[in-house]
Short mmCIF file of C-alpha atoms in Angstrom, two decimals:
data_model
loop_
_atom_site.label_atom_id
_atom_site.label_comp_id
_atom_site.label_asym_id
_atom_site.label_seq_id
_atom_site.Cartn_x
_atom_site.Cartn_y
_atom_site.Cartn_z
CA UNK A 580 -21.83 51.66 17.58
CA UNK A 581 -18.38 51.03 19.08
CA UNK A 582 -17.92 50.89 22.80
CA UNK A 583 -15.14 52.80 24.58
CA UNK A 584 -12.78 49.83 24.70
CA UNK A 585 -13.05 49.28 20.96
CA UNK A 586 -12.35 52.95 20.27
CA UNK A 587 -9.03 52.63 22.06
CA UNK A 588 -7.75 49.98 19.65
CA UNK A 589 -5.63 52.26 17.50
CA UNK A 590 -2.43 50.81 16.09
CA UNK A 591 0.14 51.76 13.50
CA UNK A 592 -1.12 49.11 11.10
CA UNK A 593 -4.25 51.13 10.37
CA UNK A 594 -2.31 54.27 9.50
CA UNK A 595 -1.20 52.95 6.08
CA UNK A 596 -4.65 51.76 5.05
CA UNK A 597 -6.56 52.76 1.92
CA UNK A 598 -10.07 54.09 2.60
CA UNK A 599 -12.65 54.31 -0.18
CA UNK A 600 -14.95 57.34 0.24
CA UNK A 601 -18.23 56.95 -1.63
CA UNK A 602 -20.38 60.11 -1.72
CA UNK A 603 -22.11 61.94 -4.55
CA UNK A 604 -21.31 65.33 -3.00
CA UNK A 605 -18.03 66.75 -4.25
CA UNK A 606 -17.74 68.93 -1.14
CA UNK A 607 -18.21 65.93 1.17
CA UNK A 608 -15.62 63.94 -0.74
CA UNK A 609 -13.15 66.84 -0.52
CA UNK A 610 -13.67 67.27 3.24
CA UNK A 611 -13.43 63.55 3.98
CA UNK A 612 -10.38 63.03 1.76
CA UNK A 613 -8.51 65.79 3.59
CA UNK A 614 -9.56 64.27 6.90
CA UNK A 615 -8.26 60.87 5.79
CA UNK A 616 -4.91 62.32 4.75
CA UNK A 617 -4.54 64.16 8.06
CA UNK A 618 -5.17 60.88 9.87
CA UNK A 619 -2.55 59.08 7.78
CA UNK A 620 -4.93 57.10 5.54
CA UNK A 621 -4.77 56.97 1.75
CA UNK A 622 -8.14 58.20 0.42
CA UNK A 623 -9.80 56.75 -2.68
CA UNK A 624 -12.79 58.64 -4.09
CA UNK A 625 -15.97 57.51 -5.81
CA UNK A 626 -18.96 59.70 -6.74
CA UNK A 627 -21.39 56.84 -7.42
CA UNK A 628 -22.07 53.22 -6.65
CA UNK A 629 -20.73 52.15 -10.03
CA UNK A 630 -17.46 54.03 -9.46
CA UNK A 631 -17.22 52.41 -6.03
CA UNK A 632 -17.44 48.88 -7.47
CA UNK A 633 -14.80 49.73 -10.07
CA UNK A 634 -12.49 51.08 -7.37
CA UNK A 635 -12.98 47.99 -5.19
CA UNK A 636 -11.98 45.75 -8.10
CA UNK A 637 -8.92 47.80 -9.04
CA UNK A 638 -7.64 49.20 -5.72
CA UNK A 639 -8.69 46.61 -3.08
CA UNK A 640 -9.31 49.21 -0.32
CA UNK A 641 -8.89 48.28 3.31
CA UNK A 642 -12.20 49.91 4.32
CA UNK A 643 -15.08 51.83 2.80
CA UNK A 644 -16.96 54.89 4.04
CA UNK A 645 -20.25 54.56 2.18
CA UNK A 646 -23.05 57.12 2.01
CA UNK A 647 -26.54 55.61 2.01
CA UNK A 648 -28.17 58.21 -0.21
CA UNK A 649 -26.46 57.70 -3.56
CA UNK A 650 -28.24 58.37 -6.86
CA UNK A 651 -28.79 55.35 -9.09
CA UNK A 652 -27.13 52.42 -7.32
CA UNK A 653 -27.68 53.37 -3.69
CA UNK A 654 -25.52 52.61 -0.67
CA UNK A 655 -27.42 49.45 0.29
CA UNK A 656 -26.95 47.97 -3.18
CA UNK A 657 -23.22 48.73 -3.01
CA UNK A 658 -23.10 47.14 0.45
CA UNK A 659 -24.90 44.03 -0.77
CA UNK A 660 -22.51 43.65 -3.73
CA UNK A 661 -19.48 44.21 -1.51
CA UNK A 662 -20.63 41.77 1.15
CA UNK A 663 -21.29 39.12 -1.52
CA UNK A 664 -17.87 39.50 -3.16
CA UNK A 665 -15.63 40.38 -0.20
CA UNK A 666 -16.88 39.77 3.34
CA UNK A 667 -13.52 40.78 4.79
CA UNK A 668 -13.57 44.49 3.89
CA UNK A 669 -15.24 46.54 6.65
CA UNK A 670 -17.92 48.96 5.43
CA UNK A 671 -18.96 51.96 7.55
CA UNK A 672 -22.29 53.37 6.41
CA UNK A 673 -22.99 57.10 6.60
CA UNK A 674 -26.67 57.75 7.41
CA UNK A 675 -28.76 60.89 7.84
CA UNK A 676 -29.48 62.10 11.35
CA UNK A 677 -32.64 60.59 12.78
CA UNK A 678 -32.87 57.70 10.30
CA UNK A 679 -32.36 54.92 12.82
CA UNK A 680 -33.99 52.38 10.51
CA UNK A 681 -31.21 52.96 7.93
CA UNK A 682 -28.56 52.26 10.55
CA UNK A 683 -30.26 49.06 11.71
CA UNK A 684 -30.75 47.91 8.13
CA UNK A 685 -27.09 48.61 7.34
CA UNK A 686 -25.77 46.55 10.24
CA UNK A 687 -28.12 43.67 9.44
CA UNK A 688 -26.97 43.77 5.81
CA UNK A 689 -23.33 43.32 6.83
CA UNK A 690 -21.98 46.80 7.56
CA UNK A 691 -19.26 46.85 10.19
CA UNK A 692 -20.67 50.02 11.78
CA UNK A 693 -22.37 53.31 10.92
CA UNK A 694 -21.97 57.02 11.58
CA UNK A 695 -24.72 59.61 11.40
CA UNK A 696 -24.55 63.09 9.89
CA UNK A 697 -23.43 65.50 11.16
CA UNK A 698 -20.58 63.50 12.65
CA UNK A 699 -17.48 64.37 14.63
CA UNK A 700 -14.24 63.93 12.71
CA UNK A 701 -12.61 61.98 15.51
CA UNK A 702 -15.53 59.52 15.59
CA UNK A 703 -15.09 58.74 11.90
CA UNK A 704 -11.32 58.26 12.23
CA UNK A 705 -11.56 56.07 15.33
CA UNK A 706 -14.32 53.97 13.81
CA UNK A 707 -12.21 53.37 10.71
CA UNK A 708 -9.07 52.57 12.68
CA UNK A 709 -10.90 50.13 14.89
CA UNK A 710 -12.51 48.42 11.89
CA UNK A 711 -9.23 48.11 9.98
CA UNK A 712 -7.35 46.87 13.03
CA UNK A 713 -9.95 44.24 13.80
CA UNK A 714 -9.92 43.02 10.23
CA UNK A 715 -6.11 42.97 10.18
CA UNK A 716 -6.07 40.80 13.29
CA UNK A 717 -8.63 38.43 11.79
CA UNK A 718 -6.61 38.22 8.59
CA UNK A 719 -3.48 37.47 10.60
CA UNK A 720 -5.23 34.68 12.50
CA UNK A 721 -6.50 33.18 9.23
CA UNK A 722 -3.06 33.43 7.65
CA UNK A 723 -1.37 31.83 10.62
CA UNK A 724 -4.03 29.14 10.85
CA UNK A 725 -3.61 28.26 7.17
CA UNK A 726 0.13 28.09 7.60
CA UNK A 727 0.28 26.16 10.85
CA UNK A 728 -2.85 24.02 10.90
CA UNK A 729 -0.90 20.88 10.02
CA UNK A 730 1.28 19.28 12.69
CA UNK A 731 4.23 19.47 10.25
CA UNK A 732 3.57 23.13 9.43
CA UNK A 733 7.17 24.28 9.91
CA UNK A 734 8.33 21.56 7.53
CA UNK A 735 5.94 23.03 4.96
CA UNK A 736 7.28 26.56 5.51
CA UNK A 737 10.96 26.26 6.42
CA UNK A 738 12.26 22.99 4.99
CA UNK A 739 12.48 19.31 5.78
CA UNK A 740 16.04 19.00 7.04
CA UNK A 741 16.77 17.14 10.25
CA UNK A 742 17.36 20.53 11.89
CA UNK A 743 13.86 21.81 11.04
CA UNK A 744 12.33 18.46 11.99
CA UNK A 745 13.95 18.83 15.41
CA UNK A 746 12.63 22.39 15.78
CA UNK A 747 9.15 21.19 14.80
CA UNK A 748 9.28 18.60 17.60
CA UNK A 749 10.40 21.28 20.06
CA UNK A 750 7.48 23.50 19.08
CA UNK A 751 5.00 20.65 19.50
CA UNK A 752 6.51 19.84 22.91
CA UNK A 753 6.36 23.36 24.36
CA UNK A 754 3.36 24.92 22.59
CA UNK A 755 0.73 23.46 24.89
CA UNK A 756 2.54 24.73 28.01
CA UNK A 757 2.54 28.29 29.31
CA UNK A 758 6.35 28.55 29.25
CA UNK A 759 7.94 31.81 28.16
CA UNK A 760 9.97 31.02 25.05
CA UNK A 761 13.07 32.68 23.64
CA UNK A 762 13.70 32.09 19.93
CA UNK A 763 17.24 32.86 18.81
CA UNK A 764 18.82 33.09 15.38
CA UNK A 765 20.15 35.49 12.79
CA UNK A 766 17.90 37.94 10.94
CA UNK A 767 15.82 36.24 8.27
CA UNK A 768 15.98 32.72 9.69
CA UNK A 769 12.26 32.50 10.48
CA UNK A 770 11.91 33.45 14.13
CA UNK A 771 8.45 34.94 13.58
CA UNK A 772 7.31 31.76 11.84
CA UNK A 773 8.32 29.85 14.97
CA UNK A 774 6.37 32.25 17.17
CA UNK A 775 3.30 31.88 14.96
CA UNK A 776 3.52 28.10 15.08
CA UNK A 777 3.85 28.16 18.88
CA UNK A 778 0.80 30.40 19.20
CA UNK A 779 -1.51 28.51 16.85
CA UNK A 780 -0.59 25.12 18.34
CA UNK A 781 -1.14 26.42 21.86
CA UNK A 782 -4.39 26.34 23.81
CA UNK A 783 -4.73 30.09 23.11
CA UNK A 784 -4.29 29.93 19.35
CA UNK A 785 -7.76 29.05 18.13
CA UNK A 786 -9.58 32.19 19.32
CA UNK A 787 -7.09 34.63 20.83
CA UNK A 788 -4.69 37.03 19.07
CA UNK A 789 -0.97 36.97 18.48
CA UNK A 790 0.32 40.53 18.90
CA UNK A 791 3.80 41.27 17.53
CA UNK A 792 6.03 44.13 18.68
CA UNK A 793 9.34 44.86 16.93
CA UNK A 794 11.42 46.28 19.78
CA UNK A 795 14.11 47.34 17.31
CA UNK A 796 11.77 49.41 15.14
CA UNK A 797 10.28 51.62 17.86
CA UNK A 798 12.18 54.58 19.30
CA UNK A 799 13.06 54.65 22.99
CA UNK A 800 10.57 57.44 23.63
CA UNK A 801 7.62 55.46 22.24
CA UNK A 802 8.32 51.89 23.31
CA UNK A 803 6.61 52.21 26.72
CA UNK A 804 3.41 53.48 25.11
CA UNK A 805 3.50 50.70 22.50
CA UNK A 806 3.88 48.01 25.14
CA UNK A 807 1.72 49.30 27.98
CA UNK A 808 -0.56 51.93 26.39
CA UNK A 809 -1.41 55.44 27.54
CA UNK A 810 -4.31 57.59 28.65
CA UNK A 811 -5.58 60.64 26.81
CA UNK A 812 -3.38 63.65 27.59
CA UNK A 813 -0.62 61.54 29.15
CA UNK A 814 1.97 63.31 27.01
CA UNK A 815 2.16 65.69 24.05
CA UNK A 816 0.35 64.13 21.11
CA UNK A 817 -1.67 61.67 23.20
CA UNK A 818 -4.99 62.86 21.86
CA UNK A 819 -6.76 59.58 22.58
CA UNK A 820 -6.31 56.75 25.04
CA UNK A 821 -4.56 53.75 23.54
CA UNK A 822 -4.27 50.12 24.50
CA UNK A 823 -0.75 48.75 24.61
CA UNK A 824 0.40 45.47 23.10
CA UNK A 825 -0.04 43.56 26.37
CA UNK A 826 -3.69 44.61 26.64
CA UNK A 827 -4.29 43.73 22.99
CA UNK A 828 -2.72 40.31 23.61
CA UNK A 829 -4.95 39.58 26.62
CA UNK A 830 -5.82 35.89 26.49
CA UNK A 831 -3.38 35.29 23.65
CA UNK A 832 0.33 35.58 22.88
CA UNK A 833 2.63 38.59 22.71
CA UNK A 834 5.66 38.27 20.43
CA UNK A 835 8.56 40.56 21.39
CA UNK A 836 10.87 40.62 18.38
CA UNK A 837 14.47 41.86 18.67
CA UNK A 838 14.18 41.91 22.46
CA UNK A 839 17.91 42.64 22.71
CA UNK A 840 17.25 46.19 21.50
CA UNK A 841 14.97 47.01 24.43
CA UNK A 842 16.40 49.95 26.41
CA UNK A 843 17.70 49.08 29.87
CA UNK A 844 15.14 51.34 31.56
CA UNK A 845 12.32 49.45 29.85
CA UNK A 846 13.75 46.07 30.76
CA UNK A 847 12.90 46.59 34.43
CA UNK A 848 9.34 47.63 33.61
CA UNK A 849 8.90 44.63 31.32
CA UNK A 850 10.20 42.32 34.03
CA UNK A 851 7.61 43.65 36.47
CA UNK A 852 4.79 43.02 33.99
CA UNK A 853 6.02 39.47 33.38
CA UNK A 854 6.12 38.82 37.12
CA UNK A 855 2.83 40.48 38.17
CA UNK A 856 0.74 40.00 34.99
CA UNK A 857 -0.42 43.60 35.42
CA UNK A 858 0.13 46.62 33.16
CA UNK A 859 0.13 50.29 34.05
CA UNK A 860 -0.82 52.67 31.24
CA UNK A 861 1.14 55.91 31.00
CA UNK A 862 -0.87 58.62 32.73
CA UNK A 863 -3.05 56.20 34.70
CA UNK A 864 -3.00 55.32 38.39
CA UNK A 865 -4.75 51.99 37.78
CA UNK A 866 -3.23 48.60 37.09
CA UNK A 867 -4.93 46.24 34.66
CA UNK A 868 -4.72 42.46 34.93
CA UNK A 869 -3.70 40.75 31.71
CA UNK A 870 -3.40 37.10 30.74
CA UNK A 871 -0.76 36.43 28.11
CA UNK A 872 1.93 34.07 26.93
CA UNK A 873 5.21 35.68 25.89
CA UNK A 874 7.47 34.59 23.05
CA UNK A 875 10.60 36.69 22.52
CA UNK A 876 13.14 36.61 19.71
CA UNK A 877 16.62 37.98 19.21
CA UNK A 878 19.52 37.86 16.78
CA UNK A 879 21.90 38.92 19.57
CA UNK A 880 23.79 36.86 22.14
CA UNK A 881 21.75 37.82 25.20
CA UNK A 882 23.99 35.90 27.60
CA UNK A 883 26.99 37.88 26.37
CA UNK A 884 24.93 41.05 26.84
CA UNK A 885 24.11 39.92 30.38
CA UNK A 886 27.84 39.53 31.04
CA UNK A 887 28.42 43.05 29.67
CA UNK A 888 25.58 44.45 31.82
CA UNK A 889 23.59 45.59 28.76
CA UNK A 890 20.76 43.11 29.34
CA UNK A 891 19.25 42.19 32.69
CA UNK A 892 20.01 38.68 33.82
CA UNK A 893 16.72 38.32 35.71
CA UNK A 894 14.78 39.34 32.60
CA UNK A 895 16.74 36.87 30.49
CA UNK A 896 15.86 33.98 32.79
CA UNK A 897 12.22 35.07 32.89
CA UNK A 898 12.06 35.08 29.08
CA UNK A 899 14.15 31.97 28.44
CA UNK A 900 12.15 29.34 30.31
CA UNK A 901 12.53 27.42 27.05
CA UNK A 902 14.90 28.33 24.23
CA UNK A 903 14.68 27.41 20.55
CA UNK A 904 17.65 28.20 18.31
CA UNK A 905 17.35 28.43 14.50
CA UNK A 906 20.64 27.81 12.68
CA UNK A 907 21.46 30.10 9.73
CA UNK A 908 20.67 28.92 6.22
CA UNK A 909 24.36 28.44 5.39
CA UNK A 910 24.47 25.70 8.08
CA UNK A 911 21.44 23.83 6.71
CA UNK A 912 21.85 24.05 2.96
CA UNK A 913 19.86 20.86 2.57
CA UNK A 914 16.83 23.17 2.92
CA UNK A 915 17.90 25.32 -0.05
CA UNK A 916 16.16 23.25 -2.74
CA UNK A 917 12.92 23.16 -0.76
CA UNK A 918 12.95 26.92 -0.10
CA UNK A 919 13.82 27.76 -3.72
CA UNK A 920 10.90 25.65 -4.96
CA UNK A 921 8.54 27.13 -2.36
CA UNK A 922 9.50 30.74 -3.08
CA UNK A 923 9.43 30.08 -6.83
CA UNK A 924 5.86 28.76 -6.59
CA UNK A 925 4.74 31.73 -4.48
CA UNK A 926 6.43 34.26 -6.75
CA UNK A 927 5.05 32.72 -9.94
CA UNK A 928 1.59 33.05 -8.42
CA UNK A 929 2.25 36.61 -7.25
CA UNK A 930 3.62 37.81 -10.61
CA UNK A 931 1.46 35.56 -12.80
CA UNK A 932 4.53 34.04 -14.44
CA UNK A 933 5.63 30.52 -15.37
CA UNK A 934 9.31 30.36 -14.51
CA UNK A 935 10.22 26.67 -14.25
CA UNK A 936 13.45 26.64 -12.26
CA UNK A 937 17.18 27.34 -12.16
CA UNK A 938 19.81 26.39 -14.72
CA UNK A 939 22.71 24.26 -13.40
CA UNK A 940 25.01 27.30 -13.31
CA UNK A 941 22.40 29.39 -11.46
CA UNK A 942 21.87 26.59 -8.95
CA UNK A 943 25.62 26.38 -8.42
CA UNK A 944 25.67 30.13 -7.74
CA UNK A 945 22.81 29.86 -5.22
CA UNK A 946 24.44 26.89 -3.47
CA UNK A 947 27.81 28.63 -3.27
CA UNK A 948 26.48 31.86 -1.77
CA UNK A 949 26.65 32.19 2.03
CA UNK A 950 23.23 33.90 2.43
CA UNK A 951 23.94 36.34 5.29
CA UNK A 952 20.28 37.45 5.14
CA UNK A 953 19.12 33.81 5.30
CA UNK A 954 15.70 32.78 3.96
CA UNK A 955 14.52 36.40 3.73
CA UNK A 956 17.40 37.30 1.42
CA UNK A 957 16.85 34.12 -0.60
CA UNK A 958 13.21 35.02 -1.17
CA UNK A 959 14.06 38.61 -2.14
CA UNK A 960 16.73 37.50 -4.62
CA UNK A 961 14.44 34.85 -6.10
CA UNK A 962 11.52 37.28 -6.49
CA UNK A 963 13.75 39.69 -8.38
CA UNK A 964 15.13 36.88 -10.55
CA UNK A 965 11.63 35.66 -11.45
CA UNK A 966 10.57 39.22 -12.25
CA UNK A 967 13.39 39.81 -14.75
CA UNK A 968 13.48 36.27 -16.18
CA UNK A 969 12.31 36.21 -19.80
CA UNK A 970 14.15 33.11 -21.00
CA UNK A 971 12.26 31.16 -23.67
CA UNK A 972 12.76 27.92 -21.72
CA UNK A 973 11.56 29.52 -18.47
CA UNK A 974 14.85 28.80 -16.68
CA UNK A 975 16.71 31.33 -14.53
CA UNK A 976 20.42 31.77 -15.20
CA UNK A 977 23.20 33.61 -13.30
CA UNK A 978 22.30 36.73 -15.30
CA UNK A 979 18.98 36.85 -13.43
CA UNK A 980 20.80 36.65 -10.09
CA UNK A 981 22.82 39.74 -10.92
CA UNK A 982 23.54 40.79 -7.32
CA UNK A 983 24.79 37.30 -6.40
CA UNK A 984 26.98 37.19 -9.50
CA UNK A 985 28.48 40.55 -8.63
CA UNK A 986 29.03 39.58 -5.01
CA UNK A 987 30.84 36.44 -6.09
CA UNK A 988 33.26 38.48 -8.23
CA UNK A 989 33.60 41.65 -6.14
CA UNK A 990 36.84 42.49 -4.34
CA UNK A 991 36.77 41.53 -0.67
CA UNK A 992 37.10 45.17 0.38
CA UNK A 993 33.63 45.82 -1.07
CA UNK A 994 31.95 42.97 0.82
CA UNK A 995 33.34 43.68 4.28
CA UNK A 996 31.29 44.51 7.34
CA UNK A 997 34.18 46.36 8.95
CA UNK A 998 33.98 50.10 8.30
CA UNK A 999 37.68 50.68 8.87
CA UNK A 1000 38.55 48.33 5.98
CA UNK A 1001 36.32 50.28 3.57
CA UNK A 1002 37.80 53.69 4.42
CA UNK A 1003 41.23 55.28 4.10
CA UNK A 1004 42.80 57.65 6.60
CA UNK A 1005 43.66 61.04 5.12
CA UNK A 1006 44.76 63.86 7.37
CA UNK A 1007 43.66 61.94 10.45
CA UNK A 1008 40.09 61.53 9.17
CA UNK A 1009 38.39 58.50 7.66
CA UNK A 1010 37.22 59.26 4.12
CA UNK A 1011 35.49 57.13 1.49
CA UNK A 1012 37.99 55.85 -1.10
CA UNK A 1013 37.47 55.60 -4.81
CA UNK A 1014 39.82 52.64 -4.77
CA UNK A 1015 36.65 50.54 -4.74
CA UNK A 1016 35.97 51.76 -8.28
CA UNK A 1017 39.52 50.82 -9.29
CA UNK A 1018 39.08 47.33 -7.87
CA UNK A 1019 35.74 46.91 -9.63
CA UNK A 1020 37.26 47.94 -12.97
CA UNK A 1021 40.31 45.73 -12.50
CA UNK A 1022 38.22 42.74 -11.43
CA UNK A 1023 36.73 42.46 -14.91
CA UNK A 1024 33.12 42.53 -13.73
CA UNK A 1025 32.29 44.69 -16.74
CA UNK A 1026 29.95 47.23 -15.21
CA UNK A 1027 28.73 50.27 -17.09
CA UNK A 1028 29.27 53.76 -15.66
CA UNK A 1029 25.70 53.80 -14.30
CA UNK A 1030 26.05 50.34 -12.74
CA UNK A 1031 29.45 51.23 -11.32
CA UNK A 1032 28.02 54.41 -9.80
CA UNK A 1033 25.19 52.44 -8.20
CA UNK A 1034 27.66 49.96 -6.71
CA UNK A 1035 29.82 52.74 -5.28
CA UNK A 1036 26.72 54.52 -3.93
CA UNK A 1037 25.70 51.33 -2.13
CA UNK A 1038 29.22 50.96 -0.75
CA UNK A 1039 29.33 54.58 0.43
CA UNK A 1040 25.90 54.55 2.09
CA UNK A 1041 26.50 51.19 3.75
CA UNK A 1042 29.91 52.24 5.01
CA UNK A 1043 28.57 55.54 6.39
CA UNK A 1044 25.97 53.59 8.34
CA UNK A 1045 28.61 51.19 9.65
CA UNK A 1046 30.92 54.04 10.64
CA UNK A 1047 28.13 55.99 12.35
CA UNK A 1048 27.03 52.95 14.36
CA UNK A 1049 30.65 52.41 15.33
CA UNK A 1050 30.85 56.00 16.59
CA UNK A 1051 27.61 55.69 18.57
CA UNK A 1052 28.39 52.20 19.93
CA UNK A 1053 25.34 50.79 18.16
CA UNK A 1054 22.87 53.44 19.37
CA UNK A 1055 20.49 53.71 16.38
CA UNK A 1056 18.61 56.74 17.69
CA UNK A 1057 21.85 58.69 18.14
CA UNK A 1058 23.08 57.54 14.72
CA UNK A 1059 19.85 58.78 13.13
CA UNK A 1060 20.30 62.18 14.75
CA UNK A 1061 23.90 62.42 13.53
CA UNK A 1062 22.80 61.62 9.98
CA UNK A 1063 19.77 63.95 10.16
CA UNK A 1064 17.30 61.16 9.30
CA UNK A 1065 14.40 59.79 11.30
CA UNK A 1066 14.49 56.57 13.30
CA UNK A 1067 12.32 54.61 10.86
CA UNK A 1068 14.62 55.52 7.98
CA UNK A 1069 17.78 54.28 9.66
CA UNK A 1070 15.99 51.13 10.81
CA UNK A 1071 14.84 50.47 7.23
CA UNK A 1072 18.32 51.05 5.80
CA UNK A 1073 19.94 48.77 8.37
CA UNK A 1074 17.52 46.03 7.37
CA UNK A 1075 18.21 46.67 3.67
CA UNK A 1076 21.96 46.35 4.18
CA UNK A 1077 21.53 43.55 6.76
CA UNK A 1078 23.50 45.44 9.40
CA UNK A 1079 23.03 44.54 13.05
CA UNK A 1080 23.66 47.31 15.57
CA UNK A 1081 24.33 44.80 18.35
CA UNK A 1082 27.82 43.99 16.99
CA UNK A 1083 28.88 47.57 17.72
CA UNK A 1084 27.57 47.33 21.27
CA UNK A 1085 29.70 44.24 21.79
CA UNK A 1086 32.73 45.93 20.19
CA UNK A 1087 32.33 48.93 22.47
CA UNK A 1088 32.28 46.82 25.60
CA UNK A 1089 35.17 44.71 24.35
CA UNK A 1090 37.27 47.87 23.97
CA UNK A 1091 36.27 48.97 27.45
CA UNK A 1092 37.50 45.63 28.74
CA UNK A 1093 40.79 46.07 26.91
CA UNK A 1094 41.31 49.46 28.52
CA UNK A 1095 40.71 48.00 31.96
#
């Protein structure tokens, strides 16, 4: 059974998992499926061993809750088949009370753990979460190891330009040290790939975890708990104790993505942890020693933020013992051909297609685009193009890169990042113009009514987000409240439209300077 420390490993990754419930009792399946939904899992149901195998093949569940006493193909036979075909999926066996020999047999046969009937609901949920989290971490380590095992791993993932070759040498130079590293670059340039390469090439990488925290995706009220953990009952909703990211990264590396979005109040607490190597869970009077290496990343100009007093200078210097900068894709277009071929190969495999490449006109379009979303945008556009490509010769044309073609021919007012240029002032208020539709029609793009409506919808939504961030000086939480959406929704939309909230923080402080 799990020990207390394992039970505390509960992270958001497990919440989205699919759990296969295998039980011949309809009542048991109904109870457990409701329990799974309440805990945030997606339940899959099977009434027999045969149904379970079919579900595993079709649905690829993240974990299985398997009753021992099934008619026909019993639980042990299902476990044996599962362990033979997929050793990575954790299986939790459900045994009858008092049948210790079943539990022992299950663990010896490859089960991750077991629960006995009658069980407590919280025990089942915590066992599943712990199992899924552990497996996710192992999968991450395997994925990173496969990617970065070679000394030229970044060249295999990011390109072979002189710029990437230089970054690869920097990673090799600093990875074996215990320096804190700051990775800078625009969104989509590959900052997390750099952090993974640093971790796996370090002395910690072979056996210890890399724990990533997106500081821009977690609301101000939850970031302290995510980083440092909390005790049961520490605040409303803290039903169980939880390890924070620093505890989970003990012995390994913690990756703090978008560190520029960390609230000022949290910056001081983070600095103390970096200096003392001790964490203090919320609701606890004890400090825990932790051993970690920190890699941080940002798409913001932290030194400018230090000058504007929005980022602590002492924290910056603690994080930036060594700095690696990744230039945007538009400044290293010699990597374009490599990345297109790499993403094409991956997407063909993903979609089981045989698209051979780009026509000369499509390649000209790709080369001429400025790629504000960098490699991430390139991969997204290429995946879509491969999906819709049905050319007999297997070559993608500009038609398959529809969004790039439209962007190349759209009026400048529809491609701006400045909200004031997208809106007209009527009666002292900024309102969305339909002049964008006029410009689209006059530009000869040839959109249908439906396509035109979609384009205008995108323009309107993007511009509303830009205007709201301008009003809130880049405060995403306040912007979400103004728009009556949750924090995760606004964060997702900002990523979709490739909008950075930090530019509005800078603008706000620039205006303050003008007034002074």
